[in-house]
Short mmCIF file of C-alpha atoms (C1' of nucleotides) in Angstrom, two decimals:
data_model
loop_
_atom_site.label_atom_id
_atom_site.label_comp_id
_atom_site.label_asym_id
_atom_site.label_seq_id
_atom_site.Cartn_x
_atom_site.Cartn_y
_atom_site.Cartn_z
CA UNK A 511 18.19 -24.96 -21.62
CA UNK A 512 18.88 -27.01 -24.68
CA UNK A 513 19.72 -26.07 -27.95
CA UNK A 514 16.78 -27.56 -29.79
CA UNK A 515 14.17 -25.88 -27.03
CA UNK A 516 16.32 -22.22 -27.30
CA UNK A 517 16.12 -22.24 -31.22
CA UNK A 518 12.26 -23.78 -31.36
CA UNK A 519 11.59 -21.20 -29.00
CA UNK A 520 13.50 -18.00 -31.46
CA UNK A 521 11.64 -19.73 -34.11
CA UNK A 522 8.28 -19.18 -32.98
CA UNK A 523 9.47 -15.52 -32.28
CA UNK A 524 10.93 -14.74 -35.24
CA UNK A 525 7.73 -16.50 -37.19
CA UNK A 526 5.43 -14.01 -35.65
CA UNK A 527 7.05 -10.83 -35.04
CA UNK A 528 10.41 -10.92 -37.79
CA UNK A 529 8.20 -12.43 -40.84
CA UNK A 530 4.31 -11.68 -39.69
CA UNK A 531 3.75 -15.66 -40.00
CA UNK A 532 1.84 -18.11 -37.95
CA UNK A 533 3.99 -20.17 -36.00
CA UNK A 534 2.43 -23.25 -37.14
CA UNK A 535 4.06 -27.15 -37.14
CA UNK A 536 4.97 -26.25 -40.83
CA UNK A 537 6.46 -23.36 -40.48
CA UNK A 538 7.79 -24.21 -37.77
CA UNK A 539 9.00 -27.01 -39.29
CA UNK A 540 10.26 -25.65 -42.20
CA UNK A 541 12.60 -22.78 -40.46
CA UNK A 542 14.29 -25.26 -37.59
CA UNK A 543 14.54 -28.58 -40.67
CA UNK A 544 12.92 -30.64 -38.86
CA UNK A 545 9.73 -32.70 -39.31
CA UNK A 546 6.41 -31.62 -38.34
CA UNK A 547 6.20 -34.65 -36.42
CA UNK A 548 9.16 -33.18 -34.53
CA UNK A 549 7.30 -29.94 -34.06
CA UNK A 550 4.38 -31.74 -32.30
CA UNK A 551 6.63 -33.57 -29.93
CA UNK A 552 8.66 -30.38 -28.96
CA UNK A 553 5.42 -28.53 -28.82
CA UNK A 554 3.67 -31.10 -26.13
CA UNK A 555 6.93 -30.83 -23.92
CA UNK A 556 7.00 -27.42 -24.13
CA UNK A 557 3.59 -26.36 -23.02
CA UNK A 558 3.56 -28.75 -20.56
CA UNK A 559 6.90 -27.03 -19.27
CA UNK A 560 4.94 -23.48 -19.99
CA UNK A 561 7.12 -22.19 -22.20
CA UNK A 562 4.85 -22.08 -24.90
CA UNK A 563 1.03 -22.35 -25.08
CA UNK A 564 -0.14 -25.33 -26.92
CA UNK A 565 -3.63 -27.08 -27.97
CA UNK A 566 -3.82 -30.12 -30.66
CA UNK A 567 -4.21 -28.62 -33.80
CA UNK A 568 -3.78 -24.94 -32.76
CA UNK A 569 -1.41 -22.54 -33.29
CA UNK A 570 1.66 -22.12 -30.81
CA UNK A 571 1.92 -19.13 -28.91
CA UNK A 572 4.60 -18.31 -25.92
CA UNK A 573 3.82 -17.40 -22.44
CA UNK A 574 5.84 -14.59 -20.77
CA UNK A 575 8.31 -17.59 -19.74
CA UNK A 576 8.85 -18.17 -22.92
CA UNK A 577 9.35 -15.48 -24.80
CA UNK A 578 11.28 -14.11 -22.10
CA UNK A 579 13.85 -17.09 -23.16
CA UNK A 580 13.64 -16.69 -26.91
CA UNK A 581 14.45 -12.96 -26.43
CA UNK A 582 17.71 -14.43 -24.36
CA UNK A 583 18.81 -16.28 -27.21
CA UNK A 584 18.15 -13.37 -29.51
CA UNK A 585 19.98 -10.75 -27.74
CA UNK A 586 22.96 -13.54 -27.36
CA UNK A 587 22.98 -13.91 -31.26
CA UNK A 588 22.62 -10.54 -31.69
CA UNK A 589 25.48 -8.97 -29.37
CA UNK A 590 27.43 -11.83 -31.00
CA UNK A 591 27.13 -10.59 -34.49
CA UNK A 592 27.89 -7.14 -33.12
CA UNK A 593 30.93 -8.26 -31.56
CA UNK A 594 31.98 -10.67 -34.84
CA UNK A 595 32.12 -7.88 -36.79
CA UNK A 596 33.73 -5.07 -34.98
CA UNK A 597 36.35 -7.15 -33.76
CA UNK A 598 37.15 -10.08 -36.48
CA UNK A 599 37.14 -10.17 -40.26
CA UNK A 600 34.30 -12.04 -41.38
CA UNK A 601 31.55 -11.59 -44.13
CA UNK A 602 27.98 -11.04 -42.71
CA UNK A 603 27.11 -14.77 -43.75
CA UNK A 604 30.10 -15.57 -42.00
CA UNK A 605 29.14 -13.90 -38.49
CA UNK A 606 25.43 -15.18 -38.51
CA UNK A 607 26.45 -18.71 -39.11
CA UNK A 608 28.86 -18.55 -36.21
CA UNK A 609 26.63 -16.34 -34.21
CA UNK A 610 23.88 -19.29 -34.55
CA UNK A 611 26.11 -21.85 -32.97
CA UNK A 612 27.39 -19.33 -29.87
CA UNK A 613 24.64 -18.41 -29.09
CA UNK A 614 23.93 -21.63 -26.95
CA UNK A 615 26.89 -21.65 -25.19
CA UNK A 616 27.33 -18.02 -23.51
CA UNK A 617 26.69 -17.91 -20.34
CA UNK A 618 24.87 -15.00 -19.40
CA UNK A 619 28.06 -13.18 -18.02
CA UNK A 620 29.99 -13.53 -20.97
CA UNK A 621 27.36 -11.88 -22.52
CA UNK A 622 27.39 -9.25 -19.98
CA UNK A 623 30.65 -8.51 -20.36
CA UNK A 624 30.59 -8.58 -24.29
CA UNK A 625 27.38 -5.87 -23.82
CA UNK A 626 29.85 -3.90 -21.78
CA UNK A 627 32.98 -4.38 -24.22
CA UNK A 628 30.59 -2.90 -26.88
CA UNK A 629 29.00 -0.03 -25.33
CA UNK A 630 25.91 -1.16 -25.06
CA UNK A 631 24.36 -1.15 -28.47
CA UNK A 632 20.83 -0.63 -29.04
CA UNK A 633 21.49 -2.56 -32.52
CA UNK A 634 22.79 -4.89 -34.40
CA UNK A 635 24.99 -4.91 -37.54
CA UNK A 636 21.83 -5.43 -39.33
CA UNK A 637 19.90 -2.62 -37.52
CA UNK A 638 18.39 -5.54 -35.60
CA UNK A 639 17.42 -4.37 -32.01
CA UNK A 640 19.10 -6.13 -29.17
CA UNK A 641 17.06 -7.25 -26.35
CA UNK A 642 17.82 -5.96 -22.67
CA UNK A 643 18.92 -8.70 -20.24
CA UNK A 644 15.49 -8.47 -19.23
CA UNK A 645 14.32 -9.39 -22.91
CA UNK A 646 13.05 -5.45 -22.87
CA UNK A 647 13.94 -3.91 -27.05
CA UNK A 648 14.38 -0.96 -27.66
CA UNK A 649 11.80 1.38 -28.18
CA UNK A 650 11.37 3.59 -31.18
CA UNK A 651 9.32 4.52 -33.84
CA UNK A 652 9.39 1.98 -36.38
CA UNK A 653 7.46 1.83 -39.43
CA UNK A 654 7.85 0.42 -42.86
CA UNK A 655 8.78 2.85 -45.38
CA UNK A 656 5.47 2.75 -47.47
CA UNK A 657 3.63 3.94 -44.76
CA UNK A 658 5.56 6.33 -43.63
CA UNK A 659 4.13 10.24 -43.67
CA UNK A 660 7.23 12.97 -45.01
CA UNK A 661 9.38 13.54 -42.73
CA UNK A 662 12.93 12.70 -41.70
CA UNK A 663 13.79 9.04 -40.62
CA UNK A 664 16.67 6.46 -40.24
CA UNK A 665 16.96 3.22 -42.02
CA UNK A 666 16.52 0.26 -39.56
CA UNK A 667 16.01 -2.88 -40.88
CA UNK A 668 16.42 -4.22 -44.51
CA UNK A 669 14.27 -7.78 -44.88
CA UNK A 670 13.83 -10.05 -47.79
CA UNK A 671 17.02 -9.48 -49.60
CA UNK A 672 17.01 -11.14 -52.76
CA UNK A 673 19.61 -10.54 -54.89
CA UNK A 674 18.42 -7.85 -56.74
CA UNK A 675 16.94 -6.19 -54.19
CA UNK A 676 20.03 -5.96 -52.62
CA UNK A 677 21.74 -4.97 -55.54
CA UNK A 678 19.45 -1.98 -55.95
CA UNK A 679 19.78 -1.10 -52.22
CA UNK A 680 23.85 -1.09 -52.58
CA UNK A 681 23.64 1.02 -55.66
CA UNK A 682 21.11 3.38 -54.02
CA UNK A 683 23.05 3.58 -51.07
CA UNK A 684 20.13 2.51 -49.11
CA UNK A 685 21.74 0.95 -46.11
CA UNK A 686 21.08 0.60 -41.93
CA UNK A 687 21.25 3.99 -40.42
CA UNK A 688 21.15 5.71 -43.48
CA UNK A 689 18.85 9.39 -43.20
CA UNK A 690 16.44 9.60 -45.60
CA UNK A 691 14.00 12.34 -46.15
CA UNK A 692 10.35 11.53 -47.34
CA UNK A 693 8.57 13.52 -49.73
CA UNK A 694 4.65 13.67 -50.47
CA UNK A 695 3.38 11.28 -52.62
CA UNK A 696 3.03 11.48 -56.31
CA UNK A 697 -1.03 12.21 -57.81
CA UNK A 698 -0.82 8.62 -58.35
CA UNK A 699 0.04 7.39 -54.58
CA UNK A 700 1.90 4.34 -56.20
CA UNK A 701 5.46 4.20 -54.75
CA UNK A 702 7.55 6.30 -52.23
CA UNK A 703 9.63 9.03 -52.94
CA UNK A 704 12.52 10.04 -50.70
CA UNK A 705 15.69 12.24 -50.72
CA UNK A 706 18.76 10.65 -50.16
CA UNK A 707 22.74 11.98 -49.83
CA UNK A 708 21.30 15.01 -51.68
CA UNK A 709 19.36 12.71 -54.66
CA UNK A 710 15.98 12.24 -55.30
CA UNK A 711 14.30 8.26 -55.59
CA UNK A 712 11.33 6.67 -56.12
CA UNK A 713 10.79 3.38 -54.59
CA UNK A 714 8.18 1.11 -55.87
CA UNK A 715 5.69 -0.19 -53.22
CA UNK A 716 7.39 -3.72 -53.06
CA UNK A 717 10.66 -2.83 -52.16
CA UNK A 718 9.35 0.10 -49.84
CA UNK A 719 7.55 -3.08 -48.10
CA UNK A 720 11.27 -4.76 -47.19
CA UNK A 721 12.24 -1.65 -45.96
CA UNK A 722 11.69 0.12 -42.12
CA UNK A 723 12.40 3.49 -40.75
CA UNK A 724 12.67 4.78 -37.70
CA UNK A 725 11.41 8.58 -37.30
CA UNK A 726 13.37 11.35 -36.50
CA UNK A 727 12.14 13.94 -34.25
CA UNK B 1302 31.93 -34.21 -33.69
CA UNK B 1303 30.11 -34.09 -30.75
CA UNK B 1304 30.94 -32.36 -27.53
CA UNK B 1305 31.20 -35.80 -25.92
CA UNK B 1306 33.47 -37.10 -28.13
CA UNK B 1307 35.38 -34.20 -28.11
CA UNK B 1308 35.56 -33.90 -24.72
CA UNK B 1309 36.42 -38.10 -24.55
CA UNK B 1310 39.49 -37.36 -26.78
CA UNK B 1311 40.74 -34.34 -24.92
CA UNK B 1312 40.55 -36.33 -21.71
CA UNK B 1313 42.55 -38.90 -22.35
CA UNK B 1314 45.26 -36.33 -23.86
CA UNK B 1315 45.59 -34.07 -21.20
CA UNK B 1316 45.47 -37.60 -18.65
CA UNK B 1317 48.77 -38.33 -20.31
CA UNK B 1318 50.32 -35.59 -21.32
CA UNK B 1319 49.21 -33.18 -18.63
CA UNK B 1320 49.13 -35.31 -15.63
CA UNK B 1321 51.52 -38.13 -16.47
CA UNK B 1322 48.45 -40.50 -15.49
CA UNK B 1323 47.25 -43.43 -17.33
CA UNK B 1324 43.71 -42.89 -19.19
CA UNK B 1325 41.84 -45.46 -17.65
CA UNK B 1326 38.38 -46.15 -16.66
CA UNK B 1327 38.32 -44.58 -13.23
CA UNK B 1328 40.86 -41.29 -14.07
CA UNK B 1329 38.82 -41.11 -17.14
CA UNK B 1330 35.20 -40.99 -15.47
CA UNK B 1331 36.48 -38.65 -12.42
CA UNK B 1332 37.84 -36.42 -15.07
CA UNK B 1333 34.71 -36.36 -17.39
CA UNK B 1334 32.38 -36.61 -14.39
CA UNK B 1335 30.61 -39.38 -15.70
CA UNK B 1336 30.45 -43.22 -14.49
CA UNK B 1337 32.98 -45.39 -15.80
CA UNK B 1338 30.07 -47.44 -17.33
CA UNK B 1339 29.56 -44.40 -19.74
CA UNK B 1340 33.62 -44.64 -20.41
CA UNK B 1341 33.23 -48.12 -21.33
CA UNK B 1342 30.04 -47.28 -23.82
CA UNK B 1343 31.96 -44.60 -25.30
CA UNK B 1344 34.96 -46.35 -25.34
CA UNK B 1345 33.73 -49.54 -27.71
CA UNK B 1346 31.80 -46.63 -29.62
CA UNK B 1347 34.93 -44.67 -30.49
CA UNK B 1348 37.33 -47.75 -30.90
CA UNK B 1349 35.48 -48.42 -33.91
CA UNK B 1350 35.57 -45.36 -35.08
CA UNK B 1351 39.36 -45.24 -34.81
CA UNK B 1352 40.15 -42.50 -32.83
CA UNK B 1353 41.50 -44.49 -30.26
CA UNK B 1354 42.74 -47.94 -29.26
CA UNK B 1355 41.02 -50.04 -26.51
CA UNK B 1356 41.00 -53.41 -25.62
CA UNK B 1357 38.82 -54.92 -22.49
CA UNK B 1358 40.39 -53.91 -19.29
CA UNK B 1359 43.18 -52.47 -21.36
CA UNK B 1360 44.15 -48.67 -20.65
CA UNK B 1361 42.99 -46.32 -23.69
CA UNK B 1362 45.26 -44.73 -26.14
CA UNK B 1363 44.91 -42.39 -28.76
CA UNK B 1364 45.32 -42.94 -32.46
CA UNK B 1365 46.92 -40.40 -34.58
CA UNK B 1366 43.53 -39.54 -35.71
CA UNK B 1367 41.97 -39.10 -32.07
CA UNK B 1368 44.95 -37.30 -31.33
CA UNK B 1369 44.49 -34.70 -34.16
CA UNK B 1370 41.21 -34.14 -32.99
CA UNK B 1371 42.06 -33.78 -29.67
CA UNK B 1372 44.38 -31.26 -30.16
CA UNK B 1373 42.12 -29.69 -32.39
CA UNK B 1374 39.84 -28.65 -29.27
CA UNK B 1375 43.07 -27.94 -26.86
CA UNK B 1376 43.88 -25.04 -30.03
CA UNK B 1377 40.46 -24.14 -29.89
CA UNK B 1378 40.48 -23.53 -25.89
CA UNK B 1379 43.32 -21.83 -25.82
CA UNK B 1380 42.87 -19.57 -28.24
CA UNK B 1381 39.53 -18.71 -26.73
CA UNK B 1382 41.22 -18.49 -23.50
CA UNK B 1383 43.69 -16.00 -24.89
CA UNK B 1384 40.86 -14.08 -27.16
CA UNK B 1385 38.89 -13.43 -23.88
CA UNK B 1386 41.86 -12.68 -22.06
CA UNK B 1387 42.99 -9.78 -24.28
CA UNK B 1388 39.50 -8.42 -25.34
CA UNK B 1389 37.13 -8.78 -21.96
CA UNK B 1390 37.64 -8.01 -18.61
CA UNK B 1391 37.09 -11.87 -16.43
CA UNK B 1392 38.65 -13.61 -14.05
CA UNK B 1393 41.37 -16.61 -15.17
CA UNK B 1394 39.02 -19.10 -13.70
CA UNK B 1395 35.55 -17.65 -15.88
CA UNK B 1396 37.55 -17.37 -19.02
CA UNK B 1397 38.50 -21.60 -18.66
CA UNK B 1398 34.76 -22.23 -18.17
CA UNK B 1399 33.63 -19.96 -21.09
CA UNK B 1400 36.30 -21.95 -23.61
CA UNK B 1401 35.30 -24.93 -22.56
CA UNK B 1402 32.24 -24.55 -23.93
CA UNK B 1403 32.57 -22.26 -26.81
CA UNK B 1404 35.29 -24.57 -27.82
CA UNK B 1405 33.38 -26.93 -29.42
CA UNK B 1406 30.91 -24.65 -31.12
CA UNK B 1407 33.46 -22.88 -32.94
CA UNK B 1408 34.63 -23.59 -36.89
CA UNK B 1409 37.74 -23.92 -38.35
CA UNK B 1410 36.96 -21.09 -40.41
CA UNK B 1411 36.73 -18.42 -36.94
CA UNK B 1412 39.31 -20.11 -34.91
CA UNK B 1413 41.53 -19.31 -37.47
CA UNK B 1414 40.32 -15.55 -37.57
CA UNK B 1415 41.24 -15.34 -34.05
CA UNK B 1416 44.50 -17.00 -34.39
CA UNK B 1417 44.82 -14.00 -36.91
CA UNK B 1418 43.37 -11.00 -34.93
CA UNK B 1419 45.54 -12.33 -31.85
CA UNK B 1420 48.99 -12.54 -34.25
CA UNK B 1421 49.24 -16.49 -33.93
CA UNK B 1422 50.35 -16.95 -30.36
CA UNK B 1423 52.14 -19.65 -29.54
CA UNK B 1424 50.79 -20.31 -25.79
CA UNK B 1425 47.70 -19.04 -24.03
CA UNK B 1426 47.70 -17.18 -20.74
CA UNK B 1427 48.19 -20.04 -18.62
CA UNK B 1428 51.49 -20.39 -20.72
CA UNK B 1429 49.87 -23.63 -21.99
CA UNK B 1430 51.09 -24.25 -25.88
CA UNK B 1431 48.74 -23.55 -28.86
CA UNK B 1432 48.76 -26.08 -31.09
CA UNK B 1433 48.56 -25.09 -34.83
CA UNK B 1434 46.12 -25.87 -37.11
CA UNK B 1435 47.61 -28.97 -38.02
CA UNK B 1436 48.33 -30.18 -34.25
CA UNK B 1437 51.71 -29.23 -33.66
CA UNK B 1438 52.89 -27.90 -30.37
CA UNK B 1439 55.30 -25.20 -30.76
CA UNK B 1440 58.83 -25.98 -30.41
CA UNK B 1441 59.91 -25.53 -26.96
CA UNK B 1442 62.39 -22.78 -25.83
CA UNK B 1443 64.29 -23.99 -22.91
CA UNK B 1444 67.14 -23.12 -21.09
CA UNK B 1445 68.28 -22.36 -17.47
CA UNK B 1446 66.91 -19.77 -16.22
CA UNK B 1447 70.86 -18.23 -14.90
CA UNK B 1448 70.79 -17.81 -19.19
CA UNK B 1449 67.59 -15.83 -20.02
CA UNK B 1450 67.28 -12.66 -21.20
CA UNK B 1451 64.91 -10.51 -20.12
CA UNK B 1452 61.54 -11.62 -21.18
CA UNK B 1453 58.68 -14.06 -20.11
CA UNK B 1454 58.98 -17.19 -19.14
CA UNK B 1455 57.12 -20.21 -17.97
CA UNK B 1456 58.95 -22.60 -15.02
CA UNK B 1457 59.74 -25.84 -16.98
CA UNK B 1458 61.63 -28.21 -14.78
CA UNK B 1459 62.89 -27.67 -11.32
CA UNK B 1460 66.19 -29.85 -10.75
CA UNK B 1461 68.21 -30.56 -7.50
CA UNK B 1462 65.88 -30.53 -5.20
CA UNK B 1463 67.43 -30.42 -1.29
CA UNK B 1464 64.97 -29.88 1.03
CA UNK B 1465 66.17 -26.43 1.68
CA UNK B 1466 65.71 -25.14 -2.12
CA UNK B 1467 62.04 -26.90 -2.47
CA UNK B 1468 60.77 -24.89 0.69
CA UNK B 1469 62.31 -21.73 -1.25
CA UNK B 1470 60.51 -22.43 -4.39
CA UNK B 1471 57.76 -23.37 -2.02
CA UNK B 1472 57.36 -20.42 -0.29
CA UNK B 1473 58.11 -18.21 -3.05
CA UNK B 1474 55.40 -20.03 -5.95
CA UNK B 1475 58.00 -21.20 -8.22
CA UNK B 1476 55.98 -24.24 -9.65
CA UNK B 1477 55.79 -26.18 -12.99
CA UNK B 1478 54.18 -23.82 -15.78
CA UNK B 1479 54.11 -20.85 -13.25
CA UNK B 1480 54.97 -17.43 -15.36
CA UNK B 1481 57.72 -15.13 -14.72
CA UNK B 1482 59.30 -12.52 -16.00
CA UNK B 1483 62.91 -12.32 -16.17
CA UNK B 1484 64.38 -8.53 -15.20
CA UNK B 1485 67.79 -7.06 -16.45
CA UNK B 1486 70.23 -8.06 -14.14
CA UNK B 1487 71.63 -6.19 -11.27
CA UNK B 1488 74.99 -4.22 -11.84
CA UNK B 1489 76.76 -6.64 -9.74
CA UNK B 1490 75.53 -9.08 -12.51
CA UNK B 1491 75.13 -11.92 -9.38
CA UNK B 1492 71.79 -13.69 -9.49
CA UNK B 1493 68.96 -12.99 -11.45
CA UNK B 1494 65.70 -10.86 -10.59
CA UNK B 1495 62.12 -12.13 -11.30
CA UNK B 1496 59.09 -10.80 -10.98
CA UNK B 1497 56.59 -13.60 -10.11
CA UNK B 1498 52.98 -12.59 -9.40
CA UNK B 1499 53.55 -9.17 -9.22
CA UNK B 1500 56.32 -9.72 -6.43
CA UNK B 1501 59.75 -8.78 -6.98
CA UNK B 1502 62.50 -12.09 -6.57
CA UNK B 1503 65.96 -12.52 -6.27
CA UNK B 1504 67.40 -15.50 -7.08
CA UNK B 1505 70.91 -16.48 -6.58
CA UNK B 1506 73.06 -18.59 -9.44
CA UNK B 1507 73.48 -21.08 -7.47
CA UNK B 1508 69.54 -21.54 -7.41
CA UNK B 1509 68.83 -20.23 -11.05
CA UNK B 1510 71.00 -22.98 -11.76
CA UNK B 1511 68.20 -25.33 -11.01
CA UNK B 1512 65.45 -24.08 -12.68
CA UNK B 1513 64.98 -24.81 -16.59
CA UNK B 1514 62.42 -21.84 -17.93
CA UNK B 1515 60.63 -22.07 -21.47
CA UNK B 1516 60.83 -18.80 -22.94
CA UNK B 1517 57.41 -17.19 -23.92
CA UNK B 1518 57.22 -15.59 -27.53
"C1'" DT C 245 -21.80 -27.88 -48.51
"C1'" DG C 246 -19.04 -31.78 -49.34
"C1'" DC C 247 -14.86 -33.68 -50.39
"C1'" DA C 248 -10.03 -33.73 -51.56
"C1'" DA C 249 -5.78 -31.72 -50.35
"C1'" DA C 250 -3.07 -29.91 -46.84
"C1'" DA C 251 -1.84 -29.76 -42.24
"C1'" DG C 252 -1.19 -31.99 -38.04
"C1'" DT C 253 -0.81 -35.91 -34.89
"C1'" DT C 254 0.22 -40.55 -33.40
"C1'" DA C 255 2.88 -44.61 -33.33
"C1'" DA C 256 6.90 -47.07 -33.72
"C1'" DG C 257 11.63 -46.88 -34.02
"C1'" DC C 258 16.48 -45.11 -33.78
"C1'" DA C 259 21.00 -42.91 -32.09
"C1'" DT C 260 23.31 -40.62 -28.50
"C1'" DA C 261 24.74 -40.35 -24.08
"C1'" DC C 262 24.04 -41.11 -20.06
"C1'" DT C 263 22.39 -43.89 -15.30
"C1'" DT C 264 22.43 -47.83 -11.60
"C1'" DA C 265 23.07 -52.51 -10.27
"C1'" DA C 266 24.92 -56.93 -11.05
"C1'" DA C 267 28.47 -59.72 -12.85
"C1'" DT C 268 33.17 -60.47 -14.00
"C1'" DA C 269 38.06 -59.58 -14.54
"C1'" DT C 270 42.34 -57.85 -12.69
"C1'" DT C 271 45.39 -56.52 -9.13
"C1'" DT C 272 46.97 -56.49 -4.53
"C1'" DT C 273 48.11 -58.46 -0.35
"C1'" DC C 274 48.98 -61.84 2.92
"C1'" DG D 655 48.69 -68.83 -4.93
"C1'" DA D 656 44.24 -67.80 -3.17
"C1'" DA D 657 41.27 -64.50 -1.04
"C1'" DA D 658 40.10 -59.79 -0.79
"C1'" DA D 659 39.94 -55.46 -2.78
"C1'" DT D 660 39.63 -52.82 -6.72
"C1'" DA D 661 38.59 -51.96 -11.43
"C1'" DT D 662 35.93 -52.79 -15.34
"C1'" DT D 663 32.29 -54.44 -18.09
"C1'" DT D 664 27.62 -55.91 -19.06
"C1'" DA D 665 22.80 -55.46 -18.75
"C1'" DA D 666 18.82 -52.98 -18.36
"C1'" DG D 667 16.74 -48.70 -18.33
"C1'" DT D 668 16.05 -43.48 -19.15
"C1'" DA D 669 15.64 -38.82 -21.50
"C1'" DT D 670 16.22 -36.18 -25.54
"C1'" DG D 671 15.40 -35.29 -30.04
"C1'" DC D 672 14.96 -36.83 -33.98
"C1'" DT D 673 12.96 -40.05 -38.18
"C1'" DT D 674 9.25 -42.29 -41.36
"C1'" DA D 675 4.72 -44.08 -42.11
"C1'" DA D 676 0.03 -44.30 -41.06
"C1'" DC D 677 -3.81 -42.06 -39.54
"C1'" DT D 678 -6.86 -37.93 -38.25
"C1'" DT D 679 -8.35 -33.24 -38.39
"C1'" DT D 680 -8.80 -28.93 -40.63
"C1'" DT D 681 -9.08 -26.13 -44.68
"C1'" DG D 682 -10.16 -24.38 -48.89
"C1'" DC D 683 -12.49 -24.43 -52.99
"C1'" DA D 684 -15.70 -26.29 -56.74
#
DNA sequence: TGCAAAAGTTAAGCATACTTAAATATTTTC
DNA sequence: GAAAATATTTAAGTATGCTTAACTTTTGCA
């Protein structure tokens, strides 16, 4: 498959499931920097090769065929990161730009073997899940920290990381795979509170909305 | 650059320098496995560009620029080939097809952090030479093999050929870029013992005499 | 509810990298 | 040295994946 139908295909993915948006010809459009005229033509070949379903004016959803693919090209980026940075120097930017381009051009033994050479990891370097080869994730319990109950819970997944988010997340120590413990809300119910490396924070609702957990049990 | 290019450039290197054959239309398009019409297109197309020189009917040659780039992507193979060597468990002939494709998907900026995490080798598993960043082959080691050391080797010119010694180096795989490894000589010091694809060799003087080996660092 | 703005599509065009078939140049051979 | 064989180029056409500009549909809000 081609590079431009593997990432329009992880786009539409990642649109609905990685940022909750419609995978529309401008947002589509926007995340692959192309024009939306682009998007239209892509989407007409597409559906009509069933990867994706696709009416004039609608939004684009994928069949199983489809998403079957984009989770291919996902769990190739994603073993690649994995294998970037346990094995080579590189800053995180560093590894997902690279990771973007390899991605097309593993074959899927390589990948195989790279799964293998790894251990078979359930997760990225970003807590990212990595697809089976069969496109199946992981399950667990994920939730976003604001609406989880008290309890005991991993860090998964960091989004949105502007700057000072991520600033307050280093100094915080706030990172993938960190155990956190949460507490019962304050009278007010604004915010989170959790316990962390024996500490005691309160998270305001924004942040605790870039933030998911995965329950302990 | 794209992969055609790339893969135009690196032909007509490896024509010449590899296989002592003129980079013409027809060796060209058998190599690339594309018609010679296509050789021609690309030909005019990268003419003026400069990367190589071509008149009508005229064989192709490189300029130094195509020839920089060319050897860019021969560094970038074989340090693949080498990477995946080391790190995953294929066969020779699955590592050659994975670099040829992740060659040209691969920046300067991670070749070079594989050069690194592999301790800058100087030739790639096949014994083939790694160019350095700025295109130059290693210096070559040679000497008879009746005056090597210990070590590895690669078979770098065969000499003195009666019919007699070619059906011994025949029979026994001692071809052009074939790796050996030199043993510490017997106590007699007469002849000198190989190992060559895992078999055990004994060669007399008289024979070692003939062969010119390129030491391996 | 209507209308303007936003979103989306269509149309025309372009570059790349190929193809096959026909025409032409070069080389070989007698 | 000319005909035959071989090699190469030209011409025309195709698929992919884009672009911009013009046009159409949907939407959002006054």
């Amino acid at each position: 498959m081609s590079v431009s139908t593997e990432n329009f295909l992880k786009g539409i993915y990642q649109l609905k499931n990685d940022y909750g948006e419609k995978a529309n010809s401008s947002n589509l459009a926007k995340r692959l920097y192309i024009s939306r005229a682009a998007i239209t033509d892509m989407a007409r070949k597409l559906a009509e090769k069933e990867f994706i379903i696709y009416e004039k004016y609608r939004e684009i959803s994928l069949t199983d065929k489809g998403r079957k693919l984009a989770l291919s090209v996902i769990r190739r980026h994603r073993l690649w990161e994995t294998f970037l940075a346990r094995v080579l120097n590189l800053t995180p930017y560093e590894i997902h730009q690279e990771a973007e381009m390899l991605e097309h051009q593993t074959s899927e033994n390589l990948i195989s073997k790279i799964d293998e050479f790894l251990g078979y990891p359930q997760f990225d370097p970003h807590g990212d899940p990595i697809p089976d080869p069969t496109g199946r994730l992981p399950k667990l319990n994920l939730m976003l920290l604001i609406h989880a109950k008290p309890g005991r819970y991993t860090v998964s997944r960091i989004q949105n990381l502007s700057p000072e988010i991520a600033l307050f997340f280093k100094t915080n120590h706030i990172l993938i795979k960190q155990i956190i413990t949460v507490k019962p809300p304050n009278p007010t119910g604004k915010g989170v509170i959790i316990e962390i490396e024996n500490s005691t924070l309160h998270i305001d609702d924004e942040i605790a909305k870039c933030i998911y957990v995965n329950e302990l049990t």
